[in-house]
Coordinates of C-alpha atoms and ligand atoms in Angstrom, one line a residue:
M1 CA 216.2 100.5 73.7
E2 CA 218.1 97.5 73.1
D3 CA 216.7 94.8 75.9
V4 CA 218.3 94.2 78.5
I5 CA 218.7 89.9 78.6
L6 CA 219.1 89.0 82.3
F7 CA 220.9 85.7 81.7
K8 CA 220.4 83.4 78.1
N9 CA 221.2 80.5 80.5
K10 CA 219.6 79.3 83.4
V11 CA 223.1 77.9 84.2
N12 CA 223.7 81.9 84.6
C13 CA 221.0 82.5 87.2
C14 CA 221.2 82.0 91.4
G15 CA 218.1 83.8 91.6
C16 CA 219.4 85.2 94.6
G17 CA 217.3 88.4 93.3
A18 CA 220.4 91.0 93.4
C19 CA 219.1 92.5 89.9
A20 CA 215.3 92.6 91.4
N21 CA 216.5 94.5 94.2
I22 CA 218.6 97.0 92.9
C23 CA 216.4 98.2 89.8
P24 CA 215.5 101.8 90.1
Q25 CA 212.3 100.8 88.0
R26 CA 211.6 98.4 90.2
A27 CA 211.1 96.6 87.0
I28 CA 212.5 93.2 87.7
K29 CA 209.5 90.7 89.4
I30 CA 211.6 86.9 90.4
K31 CA 208.8 84.1 89.3
E32 CA 208.6 80.6 89.4
D33 CA 209.9 78.8 85.7
E34 CA 207.6 75.3 84.9
C35 CA 209.2 73.0 87.9
G36 CA 209.1 76.0 90.8
F37 CA 212.8 77.4 90.0
L38 CA 213.1 81.2 90.9
Y39 CA 214.0 83.5 88.0
P40 CA 214.1 87.0 87.3
D41 CA 211.1 88.7 84.9
I42 CA 212.2 91.8 83.5
D43 CA 208.6 94.2 82.8
K44 CA 209.7 95.7 79.6
K45 CA 207.7 98.5 80.1
K46 CA 208.9 99.7 83.3
C47 CA 212.7 98.9 82.2
V48 CA 215.1 102.4 81.5
G49 CA 217.9 99.9 80.2
C50 CA 220.3 101.5 83.0
K51 CA 222.0 97.7 83.5
L52 CA 222.5 97.8 87.0
C53 CA 220.5 95.0 87.1
K54 CA 223.9 92.7 85.1
K55 CA 226.3 95.0 87.2
A56 CA 224.9 93.6 90.1
C57 CA 224.6 89.9 89.2
A58 CA 227.6 88.2 91.5
Y59 CA 226.7 85.0 89.2
Q60 CA 227.7 86.5 86.3
N61 CA 230.5 89.0 87.3
K62 CA 233.8 89.1 89.4
T63 CA 233.0 88.0 93.3
P64 CA 236.0 88.0 96.1
Q65 CA 236.7 85.2 97.5
N66 CA 239.1 84.5 100.1
E67 CA 241.4 81.5 101.5
P68 CA 240.4 80.3 104.8
I69 CA 242.8 81.8 108.2
K70 CA 241.7 79.0 110.4
V71 CA 239.8 76.1 110.4
F72 CA 237.9 75.2 113.7
A73 CA 235.8 72.4 115.5
A74 CA 233.3 74.7 116.9
V75 CA 230.3 73.8 119.4
N76 CA 227.4 76.2 121.0
K77 CA 228.2 76.4 124.9
N78 CA 224.0 76.4 125.1
E79 CA 222.1 73.3 125.1
S80 CA 219.4 74.6 124.3
Q81 CA 220.4 77.1 121.4
L82 CA 222.5 73.5 120.3
M83 CA 219.4 71.5 120.3
N84 CA 217.2 73.4 118.0
S85 CA 220.2 73.6 115.3
A86 CA 220.8 71.3 112.3
S87 CA 224.7 71.2 113.7
G88 CA 226.7 72.3 116.5
G89 CA 225.1 75.5 116.9
V90 CA 227.9 77.9 115.8
F91 CA 225.1 80.9 113.8
S92 CA 223.3 81.2 117.2
A93 CA 226.1 81.2 118.9
I94 CA 227.8 84.5 116.9
A95 CA 223.9 85.5 116.1
K96 CA 223.7 86.3 119.6
Q97 CA 227.1 88.1 119.7
I98 CA 225.5 90.4 117.3
L99 CA 222.7 91.4 118.9
A100 CA 224.0 92.1 121.9
D101 CA 225.8 94.8 120.0
D102 CA 222.3 96.2 118.9
G103 CA 223.6 94.4 115.8
I104 CA 220.5 92.7 113.0
V105 CA 220.3 89.1 111.9
F106 CA 219.6 88.3 108.7
G107 CA 219.1 84.0 107.6
A108 CA 216.2 82.0 106.3
T109 CA 213.1 81.0 108.3
L110 CA 210.2 78.8 107.4
D111 CA 206.7 80.2 107.7
F112 CA 203.6 78.3 107.3
E113 CA 200.7 80.8 105.6
K114 CA 197.1 79.2 105.7
G115 CA 199.3 75.2 105.6
H116 CA 201.6 76.2 102.9
A117 CA 205.3 76.0 103.7
V118 CA 207.1 79.6 102.9
P119 CA 211.0 79.6 103.1
H120 CA 212.1 83.3 103.3
H121 CA 215.0 85.2 104.1
V122 CA 213.8 87.7 106.9
F123 CA 215.9 90.1 109.5
V124 CA 215.3 89.8 113.6
E125 CA 216.3 92.6 116.2
K126 CA 215.5 90.1 119.5
E127 CA 217.4 87.1 120.7
S128 CA 213.4 85.7 121.4
E129 CA 213.0 85.5 117.7
L130 CA 216.7 84.3 117.1
Y131 CA 215.1 80.5 116.4
R132 CA 212.8 81.5 113.7
L133 CA 216.4 81.6 111.8
Q134 CA 218.0 78.3 113.0
G135 CA 217.9 74.8 111.8
S136 CA 218.3 73.8 108.2
K137 CA 216.0 74.8 105.5
Y138 CA 217.2 72.4 102.4
V139 CA 215.2 74.9 100.4
Q140 CA 215.4 77.7 98.3
S141 CA 214.8 80.9 100.4
A142 CA 213.2 83.5 98.7
I143 CA 215.3 87.1 99.9
G144 CA 212.6 89.5 98.6
D145 CA 213.4 92.4 99.3
M146 CA 216.3 91.8 102.2
Y147 CA 219.2 93.4 100.6
I148 CA 217.2 96.7 100.1
I149 CA 217.2 96.5 104.1
A150 CA 220.4 95.5 105.1
K151 CA 221.9 98.6 103.5
Q152 CA 219.1 100.5 104.6
F153 CA 220.9 99.6 108.5
L154 CA 224.1 99.4 107.4
D155 CA 223.4 103.2 106.4
E156 CA 222.7 103.7 109.4
G157 CA 225.6 102.5 111.0
R158 CA 224.5 99.0 112.7
K159 CA 225.8 96.3 112.8
V160 CA 224.8 93.5 110.6
L161 CA 225.5 89.8 110.0
F162 CA 223.6 88.9 106.8
S163 CA 223.8 84.7 106.8
G164 CA 223.0 83.0 103.9
T165 CA 224.2 80.2 100.9
P166 CA 227.4 81.5 99.4
C167 CA 225.3 82.7 96.6
Q168 CA 222.8 84.8 98.1
V169 CA 225.7 86.3 100.1
A170 CA 227.5 87.1 97.4
G171 CA 224.1 88.5 96.3
L172 CA 224.5 90.8 98.7
Y173 CA 227.8 91.9 98.0
S174 CA 227.2 93.0 94.7
F175 CA 224.1 94.5 95.5
L176 CA 226.2 97.0 98.4
N177 CA 228.8 96.7 96.0
K178 CA 230.6 99.1 99.1
E179 CA 232.6 97.7 101.5
Y180 CA 231.2 98.1 105.0
Q181 CA 233.1 97.5 108.0
N182 CA 229.6 97.2 110.4
L183 CA 228.9 94.1 108.0
V184 CA 229.5 90.3 108.6
T185 CA 228.5 87.6 106.7
I186 CA 228.0 83.4 107.4
D187 CA 228.0 81.5 104.1
L188 CA 227.3 77.6 104.4
I189 CA 229.1 75.1 103.0
C190 CA 226.3 74.1 100.4
H191 CA 225.3 71.4 97.9
G192 CA 222.3 72.7 96.0
V193 CA 218.7 74.1 96.7
P194 CA 215.8 72.6 96.2
N195 CA 212.4 75.5 95.0
A196 CA 209.9 76.3 97.3
K197 CA 207.1 74.8 95.5
F198 CA 208.6 71.4 94.9
F199 CA 209.1 71.4 98.8
D200 CA 205.5 72.6 99.1
D201 CA 204.3 70.1 97.2
Y202 CA 205.8 67.7 99.2
I203 CA 204.3 69.3 102.7
Q204 CA 200.6 69.1 100.5
M205 CA 200.9 65.5 99.4
E206 CA 201.7 64.9 103.1
T207 CA 198.7 66.5 104.8
R208 CA 196.4 64.8 102.4
K209 CA 197.4 61.4 103.9
R210 CA 195.5 63.1 107.2
K211 CA 192.9 63.9 106.3
G212 CA 191.1 66.3 108.7
K213 CA 195.4 67.0 110.2
K214 CA 196.5 70.7 109.2
V215 CA 200.6 71.1 109.2
V216 CA 201.5 73.8 111.2
G217 CA 205.5 73.2 111.7
Y218 CA 208.6 71.3 109.9
S219 CA 212.2 70.4 110.5
F220 CA 214.5 69.0 108.8
R221 CA 217.0 68.0 110.9
D222 CA 215.5 67.5 114.4
K223 CA 217.5 66.1 116.8
K224 CA 215.7 64.1 118.9
K225 CA 216.7 60.6 117.3
G226 CA 220.7 61.9 117.3
W227 CA 222.3 64.6 115.2
G228 CA 221.3 63.5 110.9
M229 CA 219.0 63.8 108.8
N230 CA 215.6 63.5 110.2
E231 CA 212.9 65.1 109.5
R232 CA 210.5 66.7 111.6
I233 CA 206.6 67.2 110.4
D234 CA 203.7 69.1 113.4
I235 CA 200.8 68.9 112.7
I236 CA 197.2 69.8 114.3
D237 CA 194.5 67.9 114.1
I238 CA 190.6 69.6 114.4
N239 CA 190.4 70.4 117.6
G240 CA 194.2 72.0 117.7
K241 CA 195.9 68.7 119.3
L242 CA 199.3 69.4 118.5
K243 CA 201.4 65.6 116.7
N244 CA 204.9 65.6 116.2
I245 CA 205.5 62.6 113.2
Y246 CA 209.9 61.6 113.4
V247 CA 210.5 60.2 109.6
R248 CA 214.3 59.1 108.8
A249 CA 215.6 61.4 105.7
R250 CA 215.9 58.1 104.0
A251 CA 212.5 57.7 104.2
N252 CA 210.8 60.0 102.7
S253 CA 211.3 61.1 99.0
Y254 CA 211.8 64.9 99.3
N255 CA 214.1 64.4 101.7
T256 CA 216.3 61.4 99.8
L257 CA 216.3 63.4 96.5
F258 CA 217.5 66.8 98.3
L259 CA 220.2 64.7 99.7
D260 CA 221.0 62.3 96.3
G261 CA 221.6 66.1 94.5
E262 CA 218.2 64.9 92.0
I263 CA 216.7 68.1 92.4
Y264 CA 218.3 71.1 92.8
R265 CA 218.2 74.5 90.7
E266 CA 220.4 74.3 87.7
N267 CA 223.8 76.5 88.1
C268 CA 223.9 74.3 91.5
Y269 CA 225.6 71.8 89.7
E270 CA 228.2 74.2 88.0
C271 CA 228.3 76.4 91.9
K272 CA 231.5 78.6 91.6
Y273 CA 231.0 78.8 95.3
A274 CA 231.2 74.7 96.4
T275 CA 235.4 75.2 96.6
R276 CA 238.2 76.0 99.4
L277 CA 237.7 80.1 97.9
R278 CA 234.7 81.5 100.6
V279 CA 232.7 84.4 99.9
G280 CA 231.1 85.1 103.5
D281 CA 233.1 85.8 106.2
L282 CA 232.8 82.9 107.9
T283 CA 231.6 79.5 106.1
I284 CA 229.9 77.1 108.9
G285 CA 228.5 73.7 108.6
D286 CA 228.3 70.1 109.7
Y287 CA 231.7 68.7 110.7
W288 CA 231.3 65.2 109.6
G289 CA 234.0 62.9 110.2
I290 CA 235.1 64.6 113.1
E291 CA 235.5 60.4 115.0
H292 CA 237.7 60.3 112.7
E293 CA 239.5 63.6 112.2
H294 CA 239.6 64.4 115.6
P295 CA 239.2 61.3 117.8
E296 CA 241.0 63.6 120.9
L297 CA 237.6 65.9 121.0
L298 CA 234.9 63.9 121.4
G299 CA 233.6 63.2 125.1
K300 CA 234.8 66.6 126.4
Y301 CA 234.7 70.3 125.9
G302 CA 231.0 69.6 125.1
Y303 CA 231.3 67.3 121.4
E304 CA 228.8 64.9 121.9
E305 CA 228.1 63.6 118.3
K306 CA 224.5 62.5 119.3
K307 CA 223.9 66.8 119.7
G308 CA 225.9 68.1 116.5
I309 CA 229.2 69.4 115.9
S310 CA 229.9 72.1 113.1
C311 CA 233.2 73.0 111.6
I312 CA 234.0 77.2 111.2
L313 CA 236.0 78.5 108.8
A314 CA 237.7 82.2 109.4
N315 CA 237.5 84.0 106.3
S316 CA 238.5 86.8 106.9
N317 CA 240.4 89.1 109.9
K318 CA 236.4 90.4 110.4
G319 CA 235.1 87.0 110.5
L320 CA 238.1 85.5 112.5
A321 CA 237.5 88.4 115.1
I322 CA 233.9 87.4 115.6
C323 CA 234.5 84.5 116.4
K324 CA 237.1 85.0 119.1
E325 CA 234.0 87.4 120.4
S326 CA 232.5 84.6 120.8
S327 CA 234.2 82.5 122.8
D328 CA 232.0 83.0 126.0
L329 CA 229.3 81.4 124.0
L330 CA 231.3 78.4 121.4
Q331 CA 233.4 76.3 122.6
M332 CA 236.1 76.2 119.5
N333 CA 239.3 73.8 118.7
E334 CA 241.9 74.3 116.2
S335 CA 241.5 72.0 112.7
T336 CA 242.5 72.1 109.7
F337 CA 241.0 72.3 106.1
S338 CA 241.5 69.5 105.3
K339 CA 240.3 67.2 107.4
V340 CA 237.1 69.5 107.5
S341 CA 236.7 69.2 103.8
N342 CA 237.5 64.9 103.8
R343 CA 233.9 63.9 104.0
N344 CA 232.2 67.6 103.0
G345 CA 232.5 67.0 99.3
Q346 CA 231.3 70.8 98.7
L347 CA 234.6 72.8 99.9
K348 CA 236.0 71.4 96.6
K349 CA 233.5 70.7 94.2
P350 CA 229.9 70.8 93.2
S351 CA 227.2 68.3 93.8
E352 CA 227.1 66.1 90.4
K353 CA 224.0 66.2 88.0
K354 CA 222.4 63.0 88.3
E355 CA 220.2 61.6 84.9
S356 CA 217.5 61.0 86.7
R357 CA 216.9 65.1 87.4
E358 CA 215.4 65.8 84.3
K359 CA 213.0 62.8 84.3
I360 CA 211.7 63.7 87.8
L361 CA 211.4 67.4 87.2
Q362 CA 209.4 66.2 83.6
L363 CA 207.1 64.2 86.5
Y364 CA 206.4 66.8 88.4
S365 CA 206.1 69.6 86.5
E366 CA 203.4 67.5 84.2
Y367 CA 201.7 65.7 86.9
G368 CA 202.7 66.7 90.5
Y369 CA 204.3 65.8 93.2
E370 CA 202.0 62.6 93.5
K371 CA 204.3 61.4 90.3
V372 CA 207.4 62.1 91.7
E373 CA 206.2 60.1 94.7
G374 CA 205.3 57.1 92.5
W375 CA 208.9 56.9 90.8
F376 CA 210.3 57.4 94.4
R377 CA 208.5 54.5 96.0
K378 CA 209.4 52.5 92.9
K379 CA 212.9 53.2 93.0
Y380 CA 214.0 53.3 96.9
M381 CA 211.2 50.5 98.1
K382 CA 214.6 48.3 99.5
Q383 CA 215.5 51.6 101.7
I384 CA 212.5 52.6 102.5
I385 CA 212.4 49.4 104.4
A386 CA 215.0 49.6 105.7
H387 CA 215.2 53.0 106.8
S388 CA 211.5 52.1 108.5
I389 CA 212.5 49.4 110.3
Y390 CA 215.7 51.2 111.4
N391 CA 213.7 54.5 112.9
K392 CA 212.0 52.3 115.3
I393 CA 214.5 50.2 116.7
P394 CA 215.7 52.9 120.1
R395 CA 219.1 54.6 119.4
K396 CA 220.8 53.1 122.8
V397 CA 220.2 49.8 120.4
R398 CA 221.3 50.7 117.4
I399 CA 224.9 52.1 118.9
K400 CA 225.3 48.9 120.2
L401 CA 223.9 47.0 116.9
K402 CA 226.5 49.2 115.2
K403 CA 229.6 48.4 117.4
I404 CA 228.5 44.5 117.1
V405 CA 228.5 44.8 113.2
K406 CA 231.7 46.7 113.2
G407 CA 233.6 43.9 115.2
Ligands
FAD1 C1 220.7 74.0 101.4 C2 221.3 73.7 102.7 C3 222.4 73.1 102.3 C4 223.6 72.5 102.8 N1 225.1 71.7 103.0 C5 225.7 71.4 103.6 C6 226.3 70.5 103.4 O1 226.6 69.6 101.9 N2 227.6 70.5 104.2 C7 227.6 70.9 105.5 O2 228.2 70.6 106.0 N3 227.0 72.2 105.4 C8 225.9 72.4 105.4 N4 224.6 72.7 104.8 C9 224.7 73.6 106.6 C10 224.2 72.6 107.6 O3 223.1 72.2 107.1 C11 223.6 73.9 108.9 O4 223.1 74.6 108.2 C12 225.3 74.6 109.4 O5 226.0 74.0 109.8 C13 225.0 76.0 110.0 O6 224.3 74.9 111.2 P1 224.5 75.4 112.8 O7 224.0 74.6 113.3 O8 225.4 76.4 113.0 O9 222.7 76.5 112.3 P2 221.2 76.1 112.5 O10 220.4 77.2 113.1 O11 221.1 75.2 112.0 O12 221.5 76.9 110.8 C14 220.9 78.3 110.7 C15 221.6 78.7 109.7 O13 221.3 78.9 108.5 C16 221.0 79.8 107.6 N5 219.5 78.8 106.3 C17 218.6 77.6 106.5 N6 218.7 77.7 105.5 C18 218.7 78.3 104.9 C19 218.2 78.0 103.4 N7 217.9 77.2 103.1 N8 219.2 79.3 102.7 C20 220.0 80.0 103.1 N9 220.8 79.8 104.8 C21 219.4 78.9 105.0 C22 220.1 80.8 107.7 O14 220.0 81.6 107.9 C23 221.3 80.0 109.3 O15 222.4 81.3 109.3 C24 223.6 73.4 103.8 C25 222.4 74.5 104.3 C26 221.9 74.6 103.4 C27 220.7 75.4 103.9

């Protein structure tokens, strides 16, 4: 029997795991490479050569991608859901609508197991569990066997909302290989994913800095200091006392390297979903630049820059219908693709690969995260100091200062 080759080049695998989910022999395991990125690996002793894995590979086969039908600015009307979301809380409003209809919602969560960060996909059936999926986790979430479980619910006739990066949504469609009327999908505007091992090593370094304390929670986008990129680390001391530490993304290594596109998976730099043509029924993201595109909305209908504002692309009639059904929970105002994409380059082309990526990943695989941190501190010293000072200035004062600078 001829060996099945899943991919010849890393650029041809997004690590969604559709191949592992479809394999009837369970012969495919998802393993970390030397830098921590996830790739499928076939156990040749178990493989029977059926090649279902090759057929289920969305990344190497064609996936239907649609032109957005309508585009909106949007914000969740529920204050607490909005504040627990990264952007305008669109995801939780739609998820709530699905759950109220006895549906199931799939998405990414970030668990901490024995002090280690574990980003992975899960499903929730109750609104009280929705908090687990809220908030952006800027790291690849492991799909595990969630495609298999989603199919089981779909075959039982339950309504399913599946959310994730565009490649994860494409992976689900490819795995299912059948149209389901009871499935709704949401893909994110995505500029690329670092891997879970790299992120956890960053968390472990932060833990070591605080002797005797343990990291028990983490938010990539805490809104205490407004809508933007502010991390929050939750630590407990030996007496169980919880403390929240707030750091601007630009003052820490992981988030800066993420934002600058230095540590994504290989294929993210050639992502075929970073375009106007979308995979999901809905695409959601931050409405960056809304102050230029829709100044008339700000301060009205719940649109507040400090609380977060989303954009929605409705890419199918099903997507548009669920938006309309959620209108009690969501404030939506029509916008255009051109306005939304003005400051969201990932809707036009993939992130650019930086020369320093290889250097950073080489340092990491040979010497570990501490060396990456050392490199970062040397290169970004001025930025770290500037942002650490900025972090200490109260928001009201910062806004006043900005106005003075702008004249
Ligand atoms: C890796 C990544 C890159 C992104 N890049 C951009 C960008 O360049 N421009 C932009 O406008 N928006 C980007 N986003 C989307 C943005 O950060 C928000 O997630 C999105 O606007 C939804 O916000 P919300 O307030 O509606 O819901 P929230 O409650 O903040 O988000 C929850 C949703 O995000 C999903 N999710 C969170 N983390 C992950 C993950 N690691 N993998 C898969 N799904 C995840 C959950 O499943 C759920 O559907 C990115 C998100 C991720 C995870």
